[in-house]
Amino acid sequence: MIEDLSSEIPAHTVATYPFDDTCADVILRTSDNIDFYVYKIVLALASPFFKDMFSLIQPTSTNESHHIVPFTESGSTIEHILQLVYPISEPPPPTTLNMVDNVLEASIKYQIEKTTAKMKQALLTFVDSEPVAVFAIACRLMLEDEAMVAARACWRAAGMMGSNHPGHVFSSAQSSGFPQEMERISAGPYFRLLRYVKNRDESAPFHLQPPPASGIPAEDGGTPPSSWRGTGADVILESRDGIQLPAHMNILSLVSAGEMLGKGDNRVSAEGGLPIIRLDEEFTAIRTLLRLCYPFPEDGGLIDLQHLARIMATKYNIPKAASLAQDLMGRQMEENPLRVYLIAKEYGWETEVKTATRECTNMVDSERFYGMYAPEMETCSARVYYDLLECCLRERVTLIRRKRYEKLRHAIS
């Protein structure tokens, strides 16, 4: 029996006027299979992206149909953009923040200046009703000015609600709690928003970018340490950023690091004929790896906890890494439990997560806790940091209630 597969083949719907004109010279096919017949010249005039793209498309022969350009955006998003760039009546502004977000992101992606400007204006019409969501969108799209406006709106909303605790910014500024838009940005901008609101100075500037100094020992760029620059090397380790470090197979094997040689792409160097193992790591991580393998003097300042954690948790089985990580974790737990929490959370180390959470809870009422920064905040989700704050606040309230109960019970007895 032959199965009917027609239902599995996506049907292509032709867009409505004026994007149903088959005399047009290209078809834009959206993610929901809507075909927009458009004229290249209109899009080329509106966007350097389209101008460059169309210059690469070969003209179709007389017996071929239109060239089809697939898009990842939905039909509603592409239609709104086309209605703005075509010489027709402009559409009404989007009525939902989600629509503004989609059209704005696509406009920036395709370098359409006109629609980008209009969607920036539309974004700010939601700033009073949904300041945190607008802030998140502006941060994700790297819109510094719009992020500043949204941060000030959060400042005003938190002030009107009488919220002096930075952990309450979201619940104060937006009754729905943690908005879904925040799921798509890192904890770094969220941290800076909390600091901005807590400072209670609306005139202060807000910056999207992280602070210039993170408190983490600086790496010395891409210069390999002189201690292992070549004598007797029989293998070359190459980082994903193209920096090469000579190494010795016997030393790697002695410390059980030989496993890493099977995790890279192999080729032979043009000079010397040494095998090159290209690892999916940055230079600083490979340098940390080699510091664990070679008998160099111990210097914890040159080994970063994040690189060490990555080596331990995801890549290579090196026994020395475990003891060193334990030592670094202990030091960081006192200096910056937030950083330990973020790293442990990323790699699923539940014991360290619980310990770091407890340390953070003990600090939750101090100014130091809300000024505590970790470079991992720029890569981890804002949700992770938000959940930590919420957990610390709950645990703190529970602890206070328990102490009050014990005090009352002692007084009664």
CSV table of C-alpha atoms in Angstrom, one decimal:
chain,number,residue,atom,x,y,z
A,1,MET,CA,0.0,0.0,0.0
A,2,ILE,CA,1.3,3.4,-0.9
A,3,GLU,CA,1.1,6.0,1.9
A,4,ASP,CA,-0.4,9.4,1.2
A,5,LEU,CA,2.5,11.8,2.0
A,6,SER,CA,0.8,14.9,0.7
A,7,SER,CA,-0.2,16.0,4.2
A,8,GLU,CA,3.5,16.0,5.2
A,9,ILE,CA,4.5,18.3,2.4
A,10,PRO,CA,4.2,21.9,3.6
A,11,ALA,CA,1.9,24.0,1.4
A,12,HIS,CA,3.2,27.4,0.2
A,13,THR,CA,0.7,30.3,0.5
A,14,VAL,CA,1.0,33.4,-1.6
A,15,ALA,CA,0.9,36.6,0.4
A,16,THR,CA,-1.8,39.2,-0.1
A,17,TYR,CA,-1.6,42.3,-2.2
A,18,PRO,CA,0.8,43.9,-3.1
A,19,PHE,CA,3.1,40.9,-2.5
A,20,ASP,CA,1.2,38.6,-4.8
A,21,ASP,CA,2.5,40.2,-8.0
A,22,THR,CA,4.0,37.4,-10.1
A,23,CYS,CA,5.7,40.0,-12.3
A,24,ALA,CA,8.1,40.6,-9.4
A,25,ASP,CA,11.6,39.2,-9.7
A,26,VAL,CA,12.2,37.3,-6.5
A,27,ILE,CA,10.2,35.4,-3.9
A,28,LEU,CA,10.8,35.7,-0.1
A,29,ARG,CA,9.7,32.5,1.5
A,30,THR,CA,9.0,32.8,5.3
A,31,SER,CA,9.4,30.2,8.0
A,32,ASP,CA,5.6,29.5,7.9
A,33,ASN,CA,5.7,29.0,4.1
A,34,ILE,CA,4.3,32.2,2.9
A,35,ASP,CA,5.7,33.4,-0.4
A,36,PHE,CA,6.1,37.2,-0.9
A,37,TYR,CA,6.7,38.3,-4.5
A,38,VAL,CA,8.8,41.4,-4.3
A,39,TYR,CA,11.0,43.6,-6.5
A,40,LYS,CA,14.7,43.5,-5.9
A,41,ILE,CA,15.2,47.2,-6.6
A,42,VAL,CA,12.9,48.2,-3.7
A,43,LEU,CA,14.7,46.1,-1.2
A,44,ALA,CA,18.1,47.0,-2.5
A,45,LEU,CA,17.4,50.7,-2.1
A,46,ALA,CA,16.2,50.1,1.5
A,47,SER,CA,19.0,47.8,2.7
A,48,PRO,CA,22.7,47.3,1.9
A,49,PHE,CA,22.2,43.7,3.0
A,50,PHE,CA,19.7,43.0,0.2
A,51,LYS,CA,21.7,45.0,-2.3
A,52,ASP,CA,24.7,42.8,-1.6
A,53,MET,CA,22.6,39.6,-1.6
A,54,PHE,CA,20.9,40.3,-4.9
A,55,SER,CA,24.2,41.1,-6.5
A,56,LEU,CA,25.2,37.5,-5.9
A,57,ILE,CA,22.1,35.9,-7.2
A,58,GLN,CA,22.4,34.8,-10.8
A,59,PRO,CA,19.6,35.9,-13.1
A,60,THR,CA,17.1,33.2,-13.9
A,61,SER,CA,16.8,31.9,-17.5
A,62,THR,CA,13.6,32.4,-19.5
A,63,ASN,CA,12.3,28.9,-18.7
A,64,GLU,CA,12.9,29.1,-14.9
A,65,SER,CA,10.6,30.4,-12.2
A,66,HIS,CA,11.4,33.1,-9.7
A,67,HIS,CA,14.4,32.8,-7.5
A,68,ILE,CA,13.3,31.8,-3.9
A,69,VAL,CA,15.1,33.2,-0.9
A,70,PRO,CA,14.2,31.4,2.4
A,71,PHE,CA,13.8,33.4,5.6
A,72,THR,CA,13.8,32.3,9.2
A,73,GLU,CA,11.2,34.9,10.2
A,74,SER,CA,7.5,34.5,10.1
A,75,GLY,CA,5.1,35.9,7.5
A,76,SER,CA,3.7,38.5,9.8
A,77,THR,CA,7.2,39.9,10.6
A,78,ILE,CA,8.3,40.0,6.9
A,79,GLU,CA,5.0,41.5,5.8
A,80,HIS,CA,5.3,44.3,8.3
A,81,ILE,CA,8.8,45.1,7.1
A,82,LEU,CA,7.8,45.1,3.5
A,83,GLN,CA,4.8,47.3,4.1
A,84,LEU,CA,7.2,49.9,5.6
A,85,VAL,CA,9.7,49.8,2.8
A,86,TYR,CA,7.3,49.6,-0.1
A,87,PRO,CA,5.9,52.8,-1.6
A,88,ILE,CA,2.4,52.1,-0.2
A,89,SER,CA,0.5,53.3,2.9
A,90,GLU,CA,2.3,52.4,6.1
A,91,PRO,CA,0.7,49.7,8.3
A,92,PRO,CA,-0.5,50.6,11.8
A,93,PRO,CA,2.1,50.3,14.5
A,94,PRO,CA,2.4,46.8,16.1
A,95,THR,CA,0.0,46.3,19.0
A,96,THR,CA,2.1,43.8,20.9
A,97,LEU,CA,5.6,44.0,22.3
A,98,ASN,CA,6.4,40.6,20.9
A,99,MET,CA,5.6,41.8,17.4
A,100,VAL,CA,7.8,44.9,17.9
A,101,ASP,CA,10.6,42.6,19.1
A,102,ASN,CA,10.4,40.4,16.1
A,103,VAL,CA,10.2,43.2,13.5
A,104,LEU,CA,13.0,45.2,15.2
A,105,GLU,CA,15.3,42.2,15.4
A,106,ALA,CA,14.8,41.4,11.7
A,107,SER,CA,15.2,45.0,10.7
A,108,ILE,CA,18.6,45.2,12.5
A,109,LYS,CA,19.6,41.8,11.0
A,110,TYR,CA,18.8,42.9,7.5
A,111,GLN,CA,20.2,46.4,7.9
A,112,ILE,CA,16.9,48.2,7.1
A,113,GLU,CA,17.4,51.7,8.6
A,114,LYS,CA,13.9,52.9,8.1
A,115,THR,CA,12.1,50.0,9.9
A,116,THR,CA,14.8,49.9,12.6
A,117,ALA,CA,14.2,53.5,13.5
A,118,LYS,CA,10.4,53.1,13.5
A,119,MET,CA,10.6,49.9,15.6
A,120,LYS,CA,12.9,51.6,18.1
A,121,GLN,CA,10.2,54.3,18.5
A,122,ALA,CA,7.5,51.6,18.8
A,123,LEU,CA,9.6,49.7,21.5
A,124,LEU,CA,9.6,52.8,23.8
A,125,THR,CA,5.8,53.0,23.7
A,126,PHE,CA,5.8,49.9,25.9
A,127,VAL,CA,8.4,51.2,28.4
A,128,ASP,CA,5.9,52.4,31.0
A,129,SER,CA,3.8,49.3,31.0
A,130,GLU,CA,6.5,46.7,30.5
A,131,PRO,CA,9.8,48.4,31.4
A,132,VAL,CA,11.8,45.2,32.3
A,133,ALA,CA,10.7,43.4,29.0
A,134,VAL,CA,11.7,46.5,27.0
A,135,PHE,CA,15.0,46.6,28.9
A,136,ALA,CA,15.7,43.0,28.0
A,137,ILE,CA,14.9,43.5,24.3
A,138,ALA,CA,17.2,46.6,24.2
A,139,CYS,CA,20.0,44.7,25.9
A,140,ARG,CA,19.7,41.7,23.6
A,141,LEU,CA,19.8,43.9,20.5
A,142,MET,CA,22.6,46.1,22.0
A,143,LEU,CA,20.5,49.3,21.9
A,144,GLU,CA,22.3,51.4,24.5
A,145,ASP,CA,19.9,54.4,24.4
A,146,GLU,CA,16.7,52.4,24.6
A,147,ALA,CA,18.2,50.3,27.5
A,148,MET,CA,19.0,53.6,29.3
A,149,VAL,CA,15.3,54.7,28.9
A,150,ALA,CA,14.0,51.3,30.1
A,151,ALA,CA,16.4,51.3,33.1
A,152,ARG,CA,15.1,54.7,34.2
A,153,ALA,CA,11.5,53.4,33.8
A,154,CYS,CA,12.5,50.4,36.1
A,155,TRP,CA,14.0,52.9,38.5
A,156,ARG,CA,10.8,54.9,38.6
A,157,ALA,CA,8.5,51.8,38.9
A,158,ALA,CA,10.6,50.4,41.8
A,159,GLY,CA,10.5,53.8,43.5
A,160,MET,CA,6.7,54.1,43.2
A,161,MET,CA,6.3,50.6,44.7
A,162,GLY,CA,8.6,51.6,47.7
A,163,SER,CA,10.9,48.7,46.9
A,164,ASN,CA,14.4,49.4,48.3
A,165,HIS,CA,15.6,45.9,47.9
A,166,PRO,CA,17.3,45.3,44.5
A,167,GLY,CA,16.1,41.8,44.4
A,168,HIS,CA,12.5,43.1,44.1
A,169,VAL,CA,13.1,45.1,40.9
A,170,PHE,CA,11.1,42.7,38.6
A,171,SER,CA,8.2,42.1,40.9
A,172,SER,CA,8.0,45.9,41.5
A,173,ALA,CA,8.3,47.0,37.9
A,174,GLN,CA,6.2,44.3,36.3
A,175,SER,CA,3.5,42.3,38.1
A,176,SER,CA,4.0,39.2,36.0
A,177,GLY,CA,7.3,38.6,37.6
A,178,PHE,CA,10.3,37.4,35.6
A,179,PRO,CA,9.4,38.3,32.0
A,180,GLN,CA,10.2,35.8,29.2
A,181,GLU,CA,12.2,38.4,27.4
A,182,MET,CA,14.8,38.2,30.2
A,183,GLU,CA,15.4,34.6,29.5
A,184,ARG,CA,17.3,35.6,26.4
A,185,ILE,CA,19.9,37.9,27.9
A,186,SER,CA,22.8,37.2,30.2
A,187,ALA,CA,23.0,38.0,33.9
A,188,GLY,CA,25.5,40.8,33.3
A,189,PRO,CA,22.9,43.4,32.2
A,190,TYR,CA,20.5,42.3,34.9
A,191,PHE,CA,23.2,42.8,37.5
A,192,ARG,CA,23.9,46.3,36.2
A,193,LEU,CA,20.1,47.1,36.2
A,194,LEU,CA,19.9,46.1,39.9
A,195,ARG,CA,22.9,48.3,40.7
A,196,TYR,CA,21.4,51.2,38.8
A,197,VAL,CA,18.0,50.9,40.6
A,198,LYS,CA,19.6,50.5,44.0
A,199,ASN,CA,21.8,53.6,43.5
A,200,ARG,CA,18.6,55.7,43.4
A,201,ASP,CA,20.1,58.2,41.0
A,202,GLU,CA,17.9,58.5,37.8
A,203,SER,CA,20.4,60.9,36.2
A,204,ALA,CA,23.3,58.4,36.4
A,205,PRO,CA,24.3,56.7,33.2
A,206,PHE,CA,23.5,53.1,32.5
A,207,HIS,CA,26.0,51.0,30.6
A,208,LEU,CA,25.3,47.7,28.7
A,209,GLN,CA,28.9,46.6,28.7
A,210,PRO,CA,30.6,44.9,31.7
A,211,PRO,CA,33.0,46.9,34.0
A,212,PRO,CA,36.6,47.2,32.7
A,213,ALA,CA,38.0,45.4,35.7
A,214,SER,CA,36.5,42.1,36.8
A,215,GLY,CA,38.7,41.3,39.7
A,216,ILE,CA,40.0,38.2,37.9
A,217,PRO,CA,43.8,37.9,37.3
A,218,ALA,CA,44.5,39.1,33.8
A,219,GLU,CA,45.9,36.7,31.2
A,220,ASP,CA,48.9,37.7,29.2
A,221,GLY,CA,47.3,37.5,25.8
A,222,GLY,CA,48.5,35.0,23.3
A,223,THR,CA,52.1,34.6,24.3
A,224,PRO,CA,53.1,31.1,25.2
A,225,PRO,CA,55.1,30.8,28.5
A,226,SER,CA,58.8,30.5,27.8
A,227,SER,CA,59.0,27.4,30.0
A,228,TRP,CA,57.6,25.2,27.2
A,229,ARG,CA,58.5,26.9,24.0
A,230,GLY,CA,59.8,24.0,22.2
A,231,THR,CA,62.8,21.9,23.3
A,232,GLY,CA,62.2,18.3,22.4
A,233,ALA,CA,58.5,18.8,21.6
A,234,ASP,CA,56.9,16.0,19.6
A,235,VAL,CA,53.3,17.4,19.3
A,236,ILE,CA,51.7,20.8,18.8
A,237,LEU,CA,48.5,21.8,20.5
A,238,GLU,CA,46.5,24.4,18.6
A,239,SER,CA,43.8,26.5,20.1
A,240,ARG,CA,40.6,27.4,18.3
A,241,ASP,CA,41.9,30.9,18.0
A,242,GLY,CA,44.9,29.7,16.1
A,243,ILE,CA,47.7,29.9,18.7
A,244,GLN,CA,50.1,26.9,18.8
A,245,LEU,CA,51.8,25.5,21.9
A,246,PRO,CA,54.5,22.7,21.6
A,247,ALA,CA,54.1,19.8,24.0
A,248,HIS,CA,55.5,16.4,24.8
A,249,MET,CA,53.5,13.2,24.4
A,250,ASN,CA,55.3,11.4,27.3
A,251,ILE,CA,54.5,14.2,29.8
A,252,LEU,CA,50.9,14.4,28.7
A,253,SER,CA,50.6,10.6,29.1
A,254,LEU,CA,52.2,10.6,32.6
A,255,VAL,CA,49.5,12.8,34.0
A,256,SER,CA,46.7,11.0,32.2
A,257,ALA,CA,46.2,13.8,29.8
A,258,GLY,CA,46.7,11.7,26.7
A,259,GLU,CA,43.0,11.4,26.4
A,260,MET,CA,42.8,15.0,25.1
A,261,LEU,CA,44.8,14.0,22.0
A,262,GLY,CA,41.9,12.0,20.8
A,263,LYS,CA,39.5,14.9,21.1
A,264,GLY,CA,41.0,17.2,18.5
A,265,ASP,CA,41.4,17.4,14.7
A,266,ASN,CA,44.8,16.1,13.6
A,267,ARG,CA,47.1,17.3,10.8
A,268,VAL,CA,50.8,17.6,10.2
A,269,SER,CA,52.7,20.8,10.5
A,270,ALA,CA,54.5,22.2,7.4
A,271,GLU,CA,57.6,22.9,9.4
A,272,GLY,CA,59.2,20.0,11.3
A,273,GLY,CA,56.5,17.5,10.4
A,274,LEU,CA,55.1,17.4,14.0
A,275,PRO,CA,51.5,16.3,14.4
A,276,ILE,CA,49.1,19.2,15.2
A,277,ILE,CA,46.2,18.6,17.5
A,278,ARG,CA,43.6,21.3,17.1
A,279,LEU,CA,41.5,21.5,20.3
A,280,ASP,CA,38.1,23.2,20.6
A,281,GLU,CA,39.5,25.5,23.4
A,282,GLU,CA,40.7,29.0,23.6
A,283,PHE,CA,44.5,29.6,24.2
A,284,THR,CA,44.0,30.5,27.8
A,285,ALA,CA,42.2,27.2,28.5
A,286,ILE,CA,44.9,25.1,26.8
A,287,ARG,CA,47.6,27.0,28.8
A,288,THR,CA,45.8,26.1,32.0
A,289,LEU,CA,45.7,22.5,30.8
A,290,LEU,CA,49.4,22.5,30.2
A,291,ARG,CA,50.2,24.1,33.6
A,292,LEU,CA,48.4,21.1,35.1
A,293,CYS,CA,50.5,18.7,33.1
A,294,TYR,CA,54.0,20.1,33.5
A,295,PRO,CA,56.0,20.4,36.7
A,296,PHE,CA,56.0,24.1,36.9
A,297,PRO,CA,55.9,26.0,40.3
A,298,GLU,CA,52.4,26.3,41.7
A,299,ASP,CA,50.9,29.6,41.0
A,300,GLY,CA,47.1,29.7,41.5
A,301,GLY,CA,47.0,33.3,40.2
A,302,LEU,CA,47.9,32.0,36.7
A,303,ILE,CA,45.2,29.3,36.7
A,304,ASP,CA,41.6,30.6,36.4
A,305,LEU,CA,38.8,28.7,38.0
A,306,GLN,CA,36.5,28.9,35.0
A,307,HIS,CA,39.1,27.3,32.7
A,308,LEU,CA,40.0,24.7,35.3
A,309,ALA,CA,36.3,23.9,35.8
A,310,ARG,CA,35.8,23.4,32.0
A,311,ILE,CA,38.8,21.0,31.9
A,312,MET,CA,37.5,19.0,34.8
A,313,ALA,CA,33.8,18.9,33.9
A,314,THR,CA,33.6,18.6,30.2
A,315,LYS,CA,36.8,17.5,28.5
A,316,TYR,CA,39.8,15.9,30.1
A,317,ASN,CA,40.5,13.4,32.9
A,318,ILE,CA,43.5,14.9,34.7
A,319,PRO,CA,43.7,13.9,38.4
A,320,LYS,CA,45.7,17.0,39.4
A,321,ALA,CA,42.8,19.2,38.3
A,322,ALA,CA,40.6,17.9,41.1
A,323,SER,CA,42.8,18.9,44.0
A,324,LEU,CA,43.6,22.3,42.5
A,325,ALA,CA,40.0,23.0,41.8
A,326,GLN,CA,39.1,22.1,45.4
A,327,ASP,CA,41.7,24.6,46.6
A,328,LEU,CA,40.6,27.4,44.2
A,329,MET,CA,36.9,26.7,45.1
A,330,GLY,CA,37.7,27.2,48.7
A,331,ARG,CA,39.5,30.5,48.2
A,332,GLN,CA,36.8,31.8,45.8
A,333,MET,CA,34.0,30.7,48.2
A,334,GLU,CA,35.3,33.2,50.7
A,335,GLU,CA,36.2,36.0,48.2
A,336,ASN,CA,33.3,35.6,45.8
A,337,PRO,CA,30.7,32.9,46.5
A,338,LEU,CA,28.6,34.2,43.6
A,339,ARG,CA,31.3,33.2,41.1
A,340,VAL,CA,31.6,29.7,42.6
A,341,TYR,CA,27.8,29.4,42.4
A,342,LEU,CA,27.7,30.4,38.7
A,343,ILE,CA,30.5,28.0,37.7
A,344,ALA,CA,29.1,25.1,39.8
A,345,LYS,CA,25.7,25.7,38.3
A,346,GLU,CA,27.0,25.6,34.8
A,347,TYR,CA,28.7,22.3,35.3
A,348,GLY,CA,26.1,20.7,37.6
A,349,TRP,CA,28.2,20.5,40.8
A,350,GLU,CA,25.3,20.3,43.2
A,351,THR,CA,27.4,20.2,46.4
A,352,GLU,CA,29.2,23.4,45.5
A,353,VAL,CA,25.9,25.0,44.4
A,354,LYS,CA,24.4,24.4,47.8
A,355,THR,CA,27.5,25.6,49.7
A,356,ALA,CA,27.7,28.8,47.5
A,357,THR,CA,24.0,29.4,47.9
A,358,ARG,CA,24.4,29.2,51.7
A,359,GLU,CA,27.3,31.6,51.6
A,360,CYS,CA,25.3,34.1,49.4
A,361,THR,CA,22.3,33.8,51.7
A,362,ASN,CA,24.5,34.8,54.7
A,363,MET,CA,25.5,37.9,52.7
A,364,VAL,CA,22.1,38.8,51.2
A,365,ASP,CA,21.5,41.8,53.5
A,366,SER,CA,25.0,43.3,52.9
A,367,GLU,CA,26.0,45.9,50.4
A,368,ARG,CA,28.9,43.7,49.3
A,369,PHE,CA,26.6,41.0,48.0
A,370,TYR,CA,24.8,43.2,45.5
A,371,GLY,CA,28.1,44.7,44.4
A,372,MET,CA,29.6,41.3,43.8
A,373,TYR,CA,30.5,40.7,40.2
A,374,ALA,CA,31.8,37.6,38.3
A,375,PRO,CA,32.8,37.5,34.6
A,376,GLU,CA,30.6,34.4,34.2
A,377,MET,CA,27.6,36.8,34.5
A,378,GLU,CA,28.2,37.9,31.0
A,379,THR,CA,27.6,34.3,29.6
A,380,CYS,CA,25.1,32.7,32.0
A,381,SER,CA,21.4,33.4,31.8
A,382,ALA,CA,19.8,36.2,33.7
A,383,ARG,CA,17.4,33.6,35.0
A,384,VAL,CA,20.2,31.8,36.9
A,385,TYR,CA,21.1,35.0,38.8
A,386,TYR,CA,17.5,35.8,39.4
A,387,ASP,CA,16.8,32.4,40.8
A,388,LEU,CA,19.8,32.8,43.1
A,389,LEU,CA,18.5,36.1,44.4
A,390,GLU,CA,15.0,34.7,45.0
A,391,CYS,CA,16.4,31.6,46.8
A,392,CYS,CA,18.6,33.7,49.0
A,393,LEU,CA,15.7,36.0,49.9
A,394,ARG,CA,13.5,33.1,50.7
A,395,GLU,CA,16.1,31.3,52.8
A,396,ARG,CA,16.9,34.6,54.6
A,397,VAL,CA,13.2,35.1,55.5
A,398,THR,CA,12.9,31.5,56.6
A,399,LEU,CA,16.0,31.9,58.8
A,400,ILE,CA,14.7,35.1,60.4
A,401,ARG,CA,11.3,33.5,61.1
A,402,ARG,CA,12.9,30.5,62.6
A,403,LYS,CA,15.1,32.7,64.9
A,404,ARG,CA,12.0,34.7,66.0
A,405,TYR,CA,10.1,31.5,66.7
A,406,GLU,CA,13.0,30.0,68.8
A,407,LYS,CA,13.2,33.3,70.7
A,408,LEU,CA,9.5,33.3,71.4
A,409,ARG,CA,9.5,29.7,72.5
A,410,HIS,CA,12.4,30.3,74.8
A,411,ALA,CA,10.6,33.3,76.3
A,412,ILE,CA,7.4,31.3,76.9
A,413,SER,CA,9.3,28.4,78.5
